[in-house]
Coordinates of C-alpha atoms in Angstrom, one line a residue:
M1 CA 105.2 181.1 161.4
N2 CA 102.7 183.2 163.6
F3 CA 100.0 184.5 161.1
N4 CA 99.0 187.3 163.4
L5 CA 102.5 188.6 163.7
L6 CA 102.8 188.5 160.0
I7 CA 99.7 190.7 159.6
M8 CA 101.4 193.0 162.2
A9 CA 104.5 193.2 160.2
D10 CA 102.6 193.5 156.9
N11 CA 100.8 196.5 157.9
K12 CA 103.9 198.3 158.9
C13 CA 105.8 197.1 155.6
K14 CA 102.9 198.8 153.5
K15 CA 104.7 202.0 154.1
L16 CA 107.9 200.7 152.7
K17 CA 108.6 200.4 148.9
N18 CA 109.6 196.9 147.4
C19 CA 109.1 195.1 150.7
S20 CA 108.3 191.5 149.5
K21 CA 106.5 188.6 151.5
R22 CA 110.0 187.2 152.0
H23 CA 111.0 190.4 153.9
I24 CA 108.0 190.2 156.0
R25 CA 108.6 186.6 157.0
R26 CA 112.2 187.5 158.1
I27 CA 110.8 190.5 160.1
T28 CA 108.2 188.1 161.9
N29 CA 111.0 185.7 162.6
E30 CA 112.9 188.3 164.4
F31 CA 110.0 189.3 166.2
C32 CA 109.6 185.8 167.5
R33 CA 113.5 185.3 168.2
R34 CA 113.5 188.6 170.3
F35 CA 110.5 187.2 172.2
D36 CA 112.2 184.3 173.1
N37 CA 115.7 185.7 173.9
E38 CA 115.4 188.9 175.9
H39 CA 115.3 189.2 179.7
Y40 CA 112.1 189.0 181.4
S41 CA 110.9 191.9 183.7
D42 CA 110.9 191.4 187.5
T43 CA 108.0 193.9 187.8
T44 CA 105.5 191.8 186.0
S45 CA 103.5 189.0 187.4
E46 CA 104.5 185.3 187.2
N47 CA 102.8 184.7 183.8
D48 CA 103.3 188.0 182.3
I49 CA 106.0 188.4 179.9
V50 CA 107.9 191.6 178.9
I51 CA 110.6 191.7 176.4
R52 CA 113.1 194.4 177.3
A53 CA 114.9 196.4 174.7
P54 CA 117.8 199.1 174.7
E55 CA 116.8 202.3 176.2
I56 CA 115.2 204.0 173.1
Q57 CA 111.6 204.9 172.6
S58 CA 109.6 201.9 172.8
T59 CA 105.9 200.7 172.1
I60 CA 103.8 198.3 174.4
V61 CA 101.7 196.0 172.2
Y62 CA 99.0 194.3 173.8
V63 CA 98.6 190.6 172.4
S64 CA 95.5 188.6 173.2
T65 CA 95.8 185.0 174.1
S66 CA 92.1 184.1 173.4
S67 CA 91.3 182.5 170.2
N68 CA 87.8 183.5 170.0
V69 CA 88.5 187.3 170.1
E70 CA 86.5 189.4 167.5
P71 CA 88.3 192.8 167.1
K72 CA 86.2 195.9 166.9
M73 CA 86.5 197.5 163.5
N74 CA 87.2 201.2 163.1
N75 CA 87.5 203.3 160.1
D76 CA 91.1 204.6 159.6
E77 CA 90.7 208.0 158.4
N78 CA 94.3 208.1 156.8
N79 CA 93.8 205.2 154.5
G80 CA 90.3 204.6 154.4
H81 CA 90.6 200.9 155.3
N82 CA 88.9 199.1 158.1
L83 CA 91.5 197.9 160.6
P84 CA 91.4 196.3 164.1
I85 CA 92.4 198.4 166.9
F86 CA 95.1 197.5 169.6
S87 CA 96.6 199.0 172.6
L88 CA 99.7 201.2 172.4
S89 CA 101.1 202.7 175.5
N90 CA 104.6 203.8 177.2
N91 CA 103.2 202.6 180.5
T92 CA 105.0 199.3 181.1
S93 CA 103.1 198.6 184.6
A94 CA 99.7 198.9 183.0
Q95 CA 97.3 196.1 183.8
H96 CA 94.8 195.2 181.2
D97 CA 91.6 192.9 181.1
E98 CA 91.7 190.2 178.6
N99 CA 90.1 191.0 175.4
E100 CA 90.2 194.7 176.2
Y101 CA 91.1 197.1 173.3
Y102 CA 92.8 200.6 173.3
S103 CA 93.4 203.0 170.5
S104 CA 96.9 204.6 169.7
S105 CA 97.6 208.2 169.1
S106 CA 101.4 207.7 168.8
N107 CA 101.2 206.4 165.3
N108 CA 98.7 205.9 162.6
S109 CA 99.4 202.1 162.3
S110 CA 97.1 199.4 163.7
Y111 CA 97.8 195.9 164.7
Y112 CA 95.8 192.7 165.3
S113 CA 95.3 191.1 168.5
S114 CA 96.0 187.4 168.4
P115 CA 97.7 184.4 170.2
I116 CA 101.3 184.1 170.3
S117 CA 103.2 181.9 167.7
S118 CA 104.4 178.3 168.3
S119 CA 107.6 179.8 169.8
C120 CA 105.6 181.0 172.6
D121 CA 103.5 178.0 173.2
S122 CA 105.3 176.9 176.4
Y123 CA 103.8 179.8 178.3
D124 CA 100.5 180.0 180.0
N125 CA 97.8 180.9 177.4
N126 CA 95.3 181.8 180.1
N127 CA 97.0 185.0 180.9
I128 CA 97.4 188.4 179.3
N129 CA 100.9 188.9 177.7
L130 CA 102.6 192.1 177.3
V131 CA 105.3 192.3 174.7
E132 CA 107.7 195.4 174.4
I133 CA 109.1 195.8 170.9
N134 CA 111.7 198.3 170.3
N135 CA 111.8 200.6 167.3
V136 CA 109.7 198.4 164.9
D137 CA 110.7 200.8 161.9
S138 CA 114.3 200.0 162.5
L139 CA 113.9 196.3 162.6
I140 CA 111.8 196.4 159.3
E141 CA 114.6 198.6 157.5
N142 CA 117.2 196.2 158.9
N143 CA 115.6 193.2 157.8
K144 CA 114.8 194.8 154.4
D145 CA 118.3 195.5 153.7
E146 CA 119.6 191.9 154.4
N147 CA 116.7 190.4 152.4
T148 CA 117.2 192.8 149.5
A149 CA 120.8 191.6 149.4
D150 CA 119.8 187.9 149.5
D151 CA 117.2 188.6 146.7
C152 CA 119.8 190.3 144.6
S153 CA 122.3 187.2 145.2
N154 CA 119.6 184.8 144.0
N155 CA 118.8 187.0 140.9
L156 CA 122.4 187.2 140.1
D157 CA 122.7 183.3 140.5
M158 CA 119.8 183.0 138.0
N159 CA 121.2 185.5 135.6
C160 CA 124.5 184.2 135.7
S161 CA 123.2 180.7 134.5
L162 CA 121.3 182.4 131.6
V163 CA 124.4 184.4 130.7
E164 CA 126.4 181.2 130.6
E165 CA 123.9 179.6 128.3
Q166 CA 123.8 182.5 126.1
L167 CA 127.6 182.7 125.8
R168 CA 127.7 179.1 125.0
E169 CA 125.3 179.4 122.1
W170 CA 127.2 182.5 121.0
H171 CA 130.4 180.6 120.8
F172 CA 129.1 177.8 118.8
N173 CA 127.1 179.9 116.5
Y174 CA 130.1 182.2 115.7
N175 CA 132.8 179.6 116.1
T176 CA 135.2 181.7 118.2
T177 CA 138.4 180.3 119.2
L178 CA 139.0 179.0 122.9
A179 CA 141.8 181.6 123.3
S180 CA 139.6 184.6 122.3
F181 CA 136.7 183.2 124.4
S182 CA 138.8 182.9 127.4
S183 CA 140.1 186.3 127.0
M184 CA 136.6 187.8 126.8
L185 CA 135.5 185.9 130.0
K186 CA 138.3 187.6 131.9
I187 CA 137.1 190.9 130.7
W188 CA 133.6 190.0 131.9
K189 CA 134.8 189.2 135.3
K190 CA 136.5 192.5 135.8
F191 CA 133.4 194.7 134.8
K192 CA 130.4 192.4 135.5
K193 CA 128.8 191.1 138.9
F194 CA 128.4 187.6 137.3
E195 CA 130.7 184.8 138.8
L196 CA 131.9 183.4 135.4
P197 CA 134.9 181.1 134.9
S198 CA 138.0 182.4 133.5
D199 CA 138.6 179.7 131.0
A200 CA 136.4 178.7 128.2
R201 CA 137.0 175.1 128.7
T202 CA 135.3 175.3 132.0
L203 CA 132.3 177.2 130.9
L204 CA 131.9 174.7 127.9
S205 CA 132.2 171.7 130.2
T206 CA 134.8 170.3 127.8
P207 CA 135.8 166.7 128.9
R208 CA 139.2 166.4 130.5
S209 CA 140.0 163.3 128.6
V210 CA 138.5 161.6 125.4
R211 CA 139.1 158.0 124.5
I212 CA 140.9 157.8 121.4
K213 CA 141.8 154.7 119.7
S214 CA 144.7 154.3 117.4
I215 CA 144.1 152.2 114.3
E216 CA 145.9 151.5 111.0
G217 CA 146.4 154.9 109.3
G218 CA 145.3 157.4 112.0
K219 CA 143.2 157.6 115.3
Y220 CA 139.6 157.1 115.7
C221 CA 137.1 158.5 118.4
H222 CA 133.9 156.8 119.1
F223 CA 131.0 158.9 120.5
G224 CA 128.4 156.2 120.6
L225 CA 125.5 154.9 118.5
K226 CA 122.9 154.6 121.3
K227 CA 123.1 158.2 122.0
A228 CA 122.4 159.1 118.4
V229 CA 119.5 156.5 118.2
H230 CA 117.9 158.2 121.3
S231 CA 118.3 161.7 119.5
I232 CA 116.7 160.3 116.5
I233 CA 113.8 159.1 118.3
L234 CA 113.1 162.4 120.0
A235 CA 113.3 164.1 116.6
L236 CA 110.9 161.6 115.1
K237 CA 108.5 162.0 117.8
L238 CA 108.6 165.9 117.3
E239 CA 108.0 165.4 113.5
I240 CA 105.7 162.5 113.1
G241 CA 104.5 161.4 116.4
S242 CA 104.3 157.8 117.0
I243 CA 107.3 155.5 115.9
K244 CA 106.9 151.7 114.8
E245 CA 110.4 151.4 113.5
I246 CA 113.6 153.2 113.1
N247 CA 115.1 153.0 109.6
L248 CA 118.7 154.2 110.0
T249 CA 120.7 155.6 107.0
L250 CA 124.5 155.7 107.1
N251 CA 126.9 157.9 105.5
I252 CA 130.6 157.7 105.3
D253 CA 132.7 160.3 103.6
G254 CA 136.1 162.1 103.6
L255 CA 136.4 165.7 104.8
P256 CA 139.7 167.5 104.0
I257 CA 140.6 169.8 106.8
S258 CA 143.9 171.4 105.6
R259 CA 145.0 173.0 102.3
S260 CA 148.8 172.4 103.0
N261 CA 148.8 168.6 103.7
Q262 CA 146.5 165.6 103.4
S263 CA 145.0 165.7 106.9
C264 CA 141.3 164.8 106.8
F265 CA 138.3 163.4 108.8
W266 CA 136.3 160.4 108.0
P267 CA 133.0 160.9 110.1
I268 CA 130.6 158.1 110.6
M269 CA 127.1 159.9 110.3
I270 CA 123.7 158.4 110.7
S271 CA 120.0 159.7 110.1
E272 CA 116.6 158.4 109.5
L273 CA 114.7 158.1 106.4
R274 CA 111.9 160.3 107.4
L275 CA 114.2 163.1 108.8
K276 CA 114.9 165.7 106.3
Q277 CA 117.8 167.5 108.0
K278 CA 118.9 165.9 111.4
V279 CA 122.2 164.1 111.1
F280 CA 124.2 162.6 114.0
I281 CA 127.8 161.7 114.3
V282 CA 128.7 158.4 115.8
G283 CA 132.6 158.4 115.3
V284 CA 135.3 160.2 113.7
F285 CA 138.6 159.1 112.2
H286 CA 141.7 161.4 111.7
G287 CA 144.5 160.8 109.5
Y288 CA 146.4 161.7 106.4
G289 CA 144.4 159.8 104.1
K290 CA 141.5 157.4 104.4
P291 CA 141.7 154.4 107.1
K292 CA 143.9 151.6 105.9
C293 CA 141.4 148.9 106.9
P294 CA 137.6 149.5 106.6
N295 CA 136.7 146.7 109.1
E296 CA 138.9 148.0 111.6
Y297 CA 137.6 151.5 111.2
L298 CA 134.0 150.4 111.5
E299 CA 134.4 147.8 114.2
E300 CA 133.1 149.8 117.2
F301 CA 130.2 151.0 115.1
I302 CA 129.0 147.6 114.1
S303 CA 129.6 146.2 117.7
E304 CA 126.9 148.6 118.8
L305 CA 124.6 148.2 115.7
V306 CA 124.2 144.6 115.7
P307 CA 122.7 144.3 119.3
L308 CA 120.3 147.1 118.3
I309 CA 119.2 145.5 115.2
N310 CA 118.7 142.1 117.1
N311 CA 117.0 143.5 120.2
G312 CA 115.6 146.8 119.3
F313 CA 116.0 150.2 121.3
L314 CA 114.6 150.1 124.7
T315 CA 113.2 153.7 125.4
E316 CA 112.8 155.4 128.7
E317 CA 109.1 154.5 128.6
G318 CA 110.1 150.9 128.5
E319 CA 109.0 150.5 125.0
V320 CA 111.2 148.5 122.5
I321 CA 111.5 149.9 119.0
P322 CA 112.7 147.8 116.2
V323 CA 116.0 149.1 114.6
V324 CA 117.0 148.5 110.7
L325 CA 119.9 149.7 108.8
S326 CA 117.9 150.7 105.7
A327 CA 120.5 152.4 103.5
L328 CA 124.2 153.0 103.2
I329 CA 124.5 156.4 101.3
C330 CA 127.9 157.2 100.1
D331 CA 129.6 158.4 96.9
A332 CA 131.3 156.0 94.7
P333 CA 134.8 156.1 96.3
A334 CA 133.5 155.7 99.8
K335 CA 131.1 153.0 98.6
S336 CA 133.9 150.9 97.2
F337 CA 136.0 151.5 100.3
V338 CA 133.4 150.4 102.7
L339 CA 132.2 147.2 100.8
C340 CA 135.7 146.3 99.6
T341 CA 134.7 146.5 96.0
S342 CA 136.2 148.0 92.8
G343 CA 136.4 151.7 92.3
H344 CA 134.4 153.8 89.8
T345 CA 137.5 153.7 87.5
A346 CA 137.4 149.9 87.2
Y347 CA 135.9 147.8 84.3
G348 CA 133.3 146.2 86.6
S349 CA 132.6 149.2 88.7
C350 CA 128.8 149.4 88.7
S351 CA 127.3 148.3 91.9
K352 CA 124.0 147.5 90.5
C353 CA 124.7 145.2 87.4
T354 CA 127.4 143.2 85.9
I355 CA 128.3 145.4 82.7
I356 CA 132.0 145.4 81.8
G357 CA 133.3 148.9 80.6
K358 CA 135.2 149.5 77.4
Y359 CA 138.4 151.6 77.2
I360 CA 137.9 154.1 74.2
N361 CA 140.0 157.2 73.6
N362 CA 142.0 156.7 76.6
R363 CA 138.7 156.7 78.6
L364 CA 136.7 154.0 80.6
C365 CA 133.2 154.1 79.4
F366 CA 129.9 152.1 79.7
P367 CA 128.1 152.5 76.4
S368 CA 124.8 150.7 75.6
D369 CA 124.2 148.6 72.7
E370 CA 120.4 149.4 72.4
E371 CA 118.2 152.2 73.6
Y372 CA 116.2 150.2 76.0
S373 CA 118.8 147.6 76.9
E374 CA 118.7 145.7 80.1
F375 CA 121.5 144.5 82.0
N376 CA 122.1 141.3 84.4
L377 CA 121.6 142.8 87.9
R378 CA 123.7 142.0 91.0
S379 CA 122.0 140.3 93.9
D380 CA 122.4 140.3 97.7
E381 CA 122.9 136.5 97.9
D382 CA 125.6 136.3 95.3
F383 CA 127.5 139.1 96.9
S384 CA 127.3 137.5 100.4
K385 CA 128.5 134.2 98.8
F386 CA 131.5 136.1 97.5
L387 CA 130.5 135.2 93.7
Y388 CA 131.9 138.5 92.4
K389 CA 135.4 137.9 93.4
N390 CA 138.3 139.5 91.6
K391 CA 135.9 141.2 89.1
Y392 CA 134.1 143.4 91.6
Q393 CA 134.7 142.2 95.1
H394 CA 138.2 142.4 96.5
G395 CA 137.7 141.8 100.1
I396 CA 135.1 140.7 102.7
S397 CA 133.1 143.6 104.1
I398 CA 132.1 143.7 107.8
F399 CA 128.6 144.8 106.5
T400 CA 128.2 141.5 104.6
T401 CA 129.4 139.3 107.4
S402 CA 128.0 140.9 110.6
V403 CA 125.0 143.2 110.0
P404 CA 121.5 141.4 109.9
S405 CA 119.2 141.9 107.1
F406 CA 121.6 144.1 105.1
G407 CA 121.8 143.6 101.6
S408 CA 125.1 144.9 100.1
V409 CA 123.4 145.7 96.8
S410 CA 119.8 146.4 97.6
C411 CA 120.5 148.6 100.6
V412 CA 123.2 150.7 98.9
P413 CA 121.1 153.1 96.8
L414 CA 122.7 155.4 94.2
D415 CA 123.2 158.8 95.6
Y416 CA 121.4 161.6 93.6
C417 CA 123.6 164.2 94.9
H418 CA 126.6 162.8 93.5
V419 CA 125.4 160.8 90.4
V420 CA 123.1 163.3 89.1
C421 CA 124.0 166.9 90.3
L422 CA 127.9 166.7 90.8
G423 CA 128.0 163.8 88.2
V424 CA 125.8 164.0 85.0
M425 CA 124.8 167.7 85.2
K426 CA 128.3 169.0 85.9
K427 CA 129.6 167.0 83.0
L428 CA 127.1 168.5 80.6
I429 CA 128.0 171.9 81.5
Y430 CA 131.7 171.2 81.2
L431 CA 131.1 169.9 77.7
W432 CA 129.2 173.1 76.9
V433 CA 131.8 175.4 78.3
K434 CA 135.1 173.6 78.0
G435 CA 134.3 170.5 75.7
P436 CA 135.4 169.7 72.1
R437 CA 135.0 172.4 69.6
F438 CA 132.0 171.0 67.9
L439 CA 130.2 170.9 71.3
K440 CA 131.5 174.0 73.1
L441 CA 129.4 177.2 73.2
K442 CA 130.6 180.6 72.0
P443 CA 131.8 182.9 74.4
S444 CA 129.2 185.4 73.7
D445 CA 126.6 182.6 74.4
I446 CA 128.2 181.8 77.7
T447 CA 128.1 185.5 78.6
V448 CA 124.3 185.6 77.6
I449 CA 123.5 182.6 79.8
S450 CA 125.5 184.1 82.7
E451 CA 123.7 187.5 82.5
K452 CA 120.4 185.6 82.6
L453 CA 121.4 183.6 85.6
I454 CA 122.7 186.7 87.3
E455 CA 119.4 188.6 86.4
M456 CA 117.5 185.8 88.1
Q457 CA 119.2 186.5 91.5
Q458 CA 116.8 189.3 92.4
Y459 CA 113.9 187.0 91.8
T460 CA 115.2 183.9 93.7
P461 CA 113.1 183.1 96.7
K462 CA 114.7 182.0 100.0
D463 CA 113.5 178.4 99.4
F464 CA 116.9 178.1 97.5
A465 CA 120.0 177.5 99.4
R466 CA 121.9 179.7 97.0
K467 CA 121.2 182.3 94.3
P468 CA 122.3 181.6 90.8
R469 CA 125.9 182.3 89.6
A470 CA 127.6 182.9 86.3
L471 CA 127.9 179.9 83.9
S472 CA 131.7 180.7 83.8
E473 CA 132.0 179.9 87.5
F474 CA 130.4 176.4 87.3
L475 CA 133.7 174.9 88.5
N476 CA 133.0 176.5 91.9
W477 CA 129.2 175.5 92.0
K478 CA 128.0 173.5 94.8
A479 CA 125.7 170.4 94.4
T480 CA 122.6 172.5 95.2
E481 CA 123.5 174.9 92.4
F482 CA 123.6 172.3 89.9
R483 CA 120.3 170.9 91.1
Q484 CA 118.9 174.3 90.9
F485 CA 120.2 174.6 87.2
L486 CA 118.7 171.2 86.3
L487 CA 115.3 171.6 87.8
Y488 CA 114.6 175.3 87.5
T489 CA 116.9 177.7 85.8
G490 CA 118.5 175.6 83.0
P491 CA 115.5 175.3 80.8
V492 CA 114.9 178.8 80.8
V493 CA 118.5 180.1 80.2
L494 CA 119.5 177.5 77.6
K495 CA 116.5 178.2 75.5
S496 CA 117.4 179.6 72.0
V497 CA 121.0 179.4 73.1
L498 CA 122.0 175.8 73.2
K499 CA 121.4 173.8 69.9
S500 CA 118.0 172.4 69.7
E501 CA 119.0 168.9 69.7
Y502 CA 121.1 169.4 72.6
Y503 CA 118.5 171.4 74.4
D504 CA 115.8 168.8 73.8
H505 CA 118.3 166.1 75.2
F506 CA 118.8 168.2 78.2
I507 CA 115.0 168.6 78.7
I508 CA 114.7 164.7 78.8
L509 CA 116.9 164.6 81.8
H510 CA 115.1 167.6 83.4
V511 CA 111.6 165.9 83.1
S512 CA 112.8 162.4 84.3
I513 CA 114.5 163.8 87.3
S514 CA 111.7 166.1 88.1
I515 CA 109.4 163.3 88.3
L516 CA 111.7 161.3 90.5
V517 CA 112.1 164.2 93.1
N518 CA 108.4 164.6 93.3
S519 CA 107.0 162.5 96.3
E520 CA 103.4 162.7 95.0
L521 CA 104.2 161.7 91.5
I522 CA 106.2 158.6 92.2
K523 CA 103.2 157.3 94.3
N524 CA 101.9 156.4 90.8
E525 CA 104.2 153.5 89.5
H526 CA 103.4 154.6 85.8
F527 CA 105.4 157.7 86.3
I528 CA 108.2 155.8 87.6
T529 CA 108.3 153.6 84.6
Y530 CA 107.9 156.7 82.4
S531 CA 110.8 158.3 84.1
H532 CA 113.0 155.1 83.7
K533 CA 112.3 155.2 80.0
L534 CA 113.2 158.6 79.6
L535 CA 116.5 158.0 81.4
Q536 CA 117.1 155.1 79.1
M537 CA 116.6 157.4 76.1
F538 CA 118.7 160.2 77.5
V539 CA 121.8 157.7 78.0
F540 CA 121.5 156.1 74.7
K541 CA 121.2 159.7 72.9
F542 CA 124.0 160.9 75.1
Q543 CA 126.5 158.4 73.5
N544 CA 125.2 159.5 70.0
L545 CA 125.3 163.3 70.7
Y546 CA 128.6 163.5 72.8
G547 CA 130.3 160.2 71.9
E548 CA 130.5 156.7 73.4
Y549 CA 133.7 157.4 75.3
L550 CA 132.0 160.1 77.4
V551 CA 129.4 157.6 78.9
S552 CA 130.9 157.5 82.4
H553 CA 130.2 155.6 85.4
N554 CA 127.7 158.2 86.6
V555 CA 125.9 158.5 83.3
H556 CA 125.4 154.8 83.2
N557 CA 124.1 154.7 86.8
L558 CA 121.2 156.8 85.6
L559 CA 119.7 153.6 84.4
H560 CA 119.3 152.4 87.9
L561 CA 117.8 155.3 89.7
S562 CA 114.1 154.4 89.3
D563 CA 114.8 151.0 91.1
D564 CA 116.0 152.8 94.2
V565 CA 113.1 155.2 94.1
K566 CA 110.7 152.2 93.9
K567 CA 112.2 151.0 97.2
Y568 CA 113.0 154.2 99.2
G569 CA 110.7 156.9 97.6
A570 CA 111.7 160.2 96.1
L571 CA 115.2 160.9 95.2
D572 CA 115.8 163.4 98.2
V573 CA 114.7 160.8 100.8
F574 CA 117.9 158.8 100.3
S575 CA 120.4 161.6 99.1
A576 CA 123.6 162.6 100.7
F577 CA 122.5 166.3 100.7
K578 CA 121.8 166.4 104.5
F579 CA 125.0 164.8 105.1
E580 CA 127.1 167.0 103.0
N581 CA 125.4 170.0 104.8
N582 CA 126.4 168.6 108.1
M583 CA 130.0 168.2 106.7
M584 CA 130.0 172.0 106.7
F585 CA 129.1 172.4 110.1
V586 CA 131.8 169.9 111.4
K587 CA 134.4 171.8 109.4
K588 CA 133.3 175.1 111.0
L589 CA 133.7 173.8 114.5
L590 CA 137.1 172.6 113.8
Q591 CA 139.9 174.7 115.6
K592 CA 143.5 174.5 115.8

């Protein structure tokens, strides 16, 4: 594009508001186009060029073809700027010498003398050229209108993409139905200038088809493990930087999705030991009950997992990162389902030791003979050899036969969320509120505790997921509320209300769990040993205070918590809390 013509147009455009450089370029291109396309005058010499315009007031602009011209500078009284002077005249037959300058009195604009642009290079540069340009103001205004429309169109396109992104985010945050979302989009199309689709599925880029596999008991959809591992790597790089190894944690659990029937989801979720909140769904099963065959349900997941463990994950940078399945984190029913072992109501249901339960007062219980008794622990080797057949193992798990370096005993830690919070703590409160007469608190005592908990609501910081609720509502409490009661509010509200022997017994559990959830204290093995002894004392005194028949599967499992802490770290590292939280988001996304 000719630079000198650009300056000419720029000086004229300074009088116009909101005239961008893009408008100026369009105007200059129009200058060159007219220069090339108009008829030549017969009155000019062979090498003179005159562009004829319609019969309206015109201006003759003298353009020098000499490249070494230095224009004389004159002070413009109107704007105070030093501008070059050029020739403006209405005499089309005027003859000018090369590099000669004239001043204009017809308008207050000034133009720079310069060579013609590349579109005019075919002409003889040794002669003076005359260019007649009609109504420059009209040309600028026309181009301004056209370019303003183009800029508005580009701005609308950019704004439209931003609006679409905001609408998608709004839809997922507030979980609107597709029907209501589509209805809103149609209203937008009527009153807004954005080219939005009429259907929500188009805006959300919903896949037109999803590969769903029919398996025994329902249907299964596999989303892919590699995609999830890639997302885990990105999340780890943001949190910890360099990655030497990926320690996957796997969670499998049932999610009821209907109150009127047994319809439920069984998602396969993975995370990483060092990630506190991030959870990724690999696959989902839907049916009216759990899958009939666990190996068929896990087949696609295992087929992707095994190559990753053997070969590692190849990143986009060409780096191979080792992948390990470190832990299978499940509650007792899901764990027995996946590993093909006895459920928590069986005599030999403990996944860590070979204790055999007793049947007392129509209950299965696991009492200890001594306060610091030790049990025969199970081993990965015996499990893989199927030595616990009939008493504990009732089938061959795909994890045992297919997944390398996975211990079906050592790599299946006890879940602190279900064992301690929803298990032992809930059981204690149940005994205090609804238990036998010799254990149950007076209604007035329950009211006092509830009032204290409600009073604490105004002092509860945002660090807690929920504010305390009345003790009378404990059946509706979530796992985080039982954890809050055990670690923070319980020792305060139970003081002077609960009998001293029961209160002291509760404090033993409070102190031991407080140690095991503290990532700093467990770095010292003496604290882990001390916590283990406290838990042994708690379990033994539990059967003396509450009765042997109440030592349930969860109460017994307290004896094995410290071993898992030694391997994995603090209890929250290998708990199911983040997976349970993700279940809530999955359920919110469900639409009929």
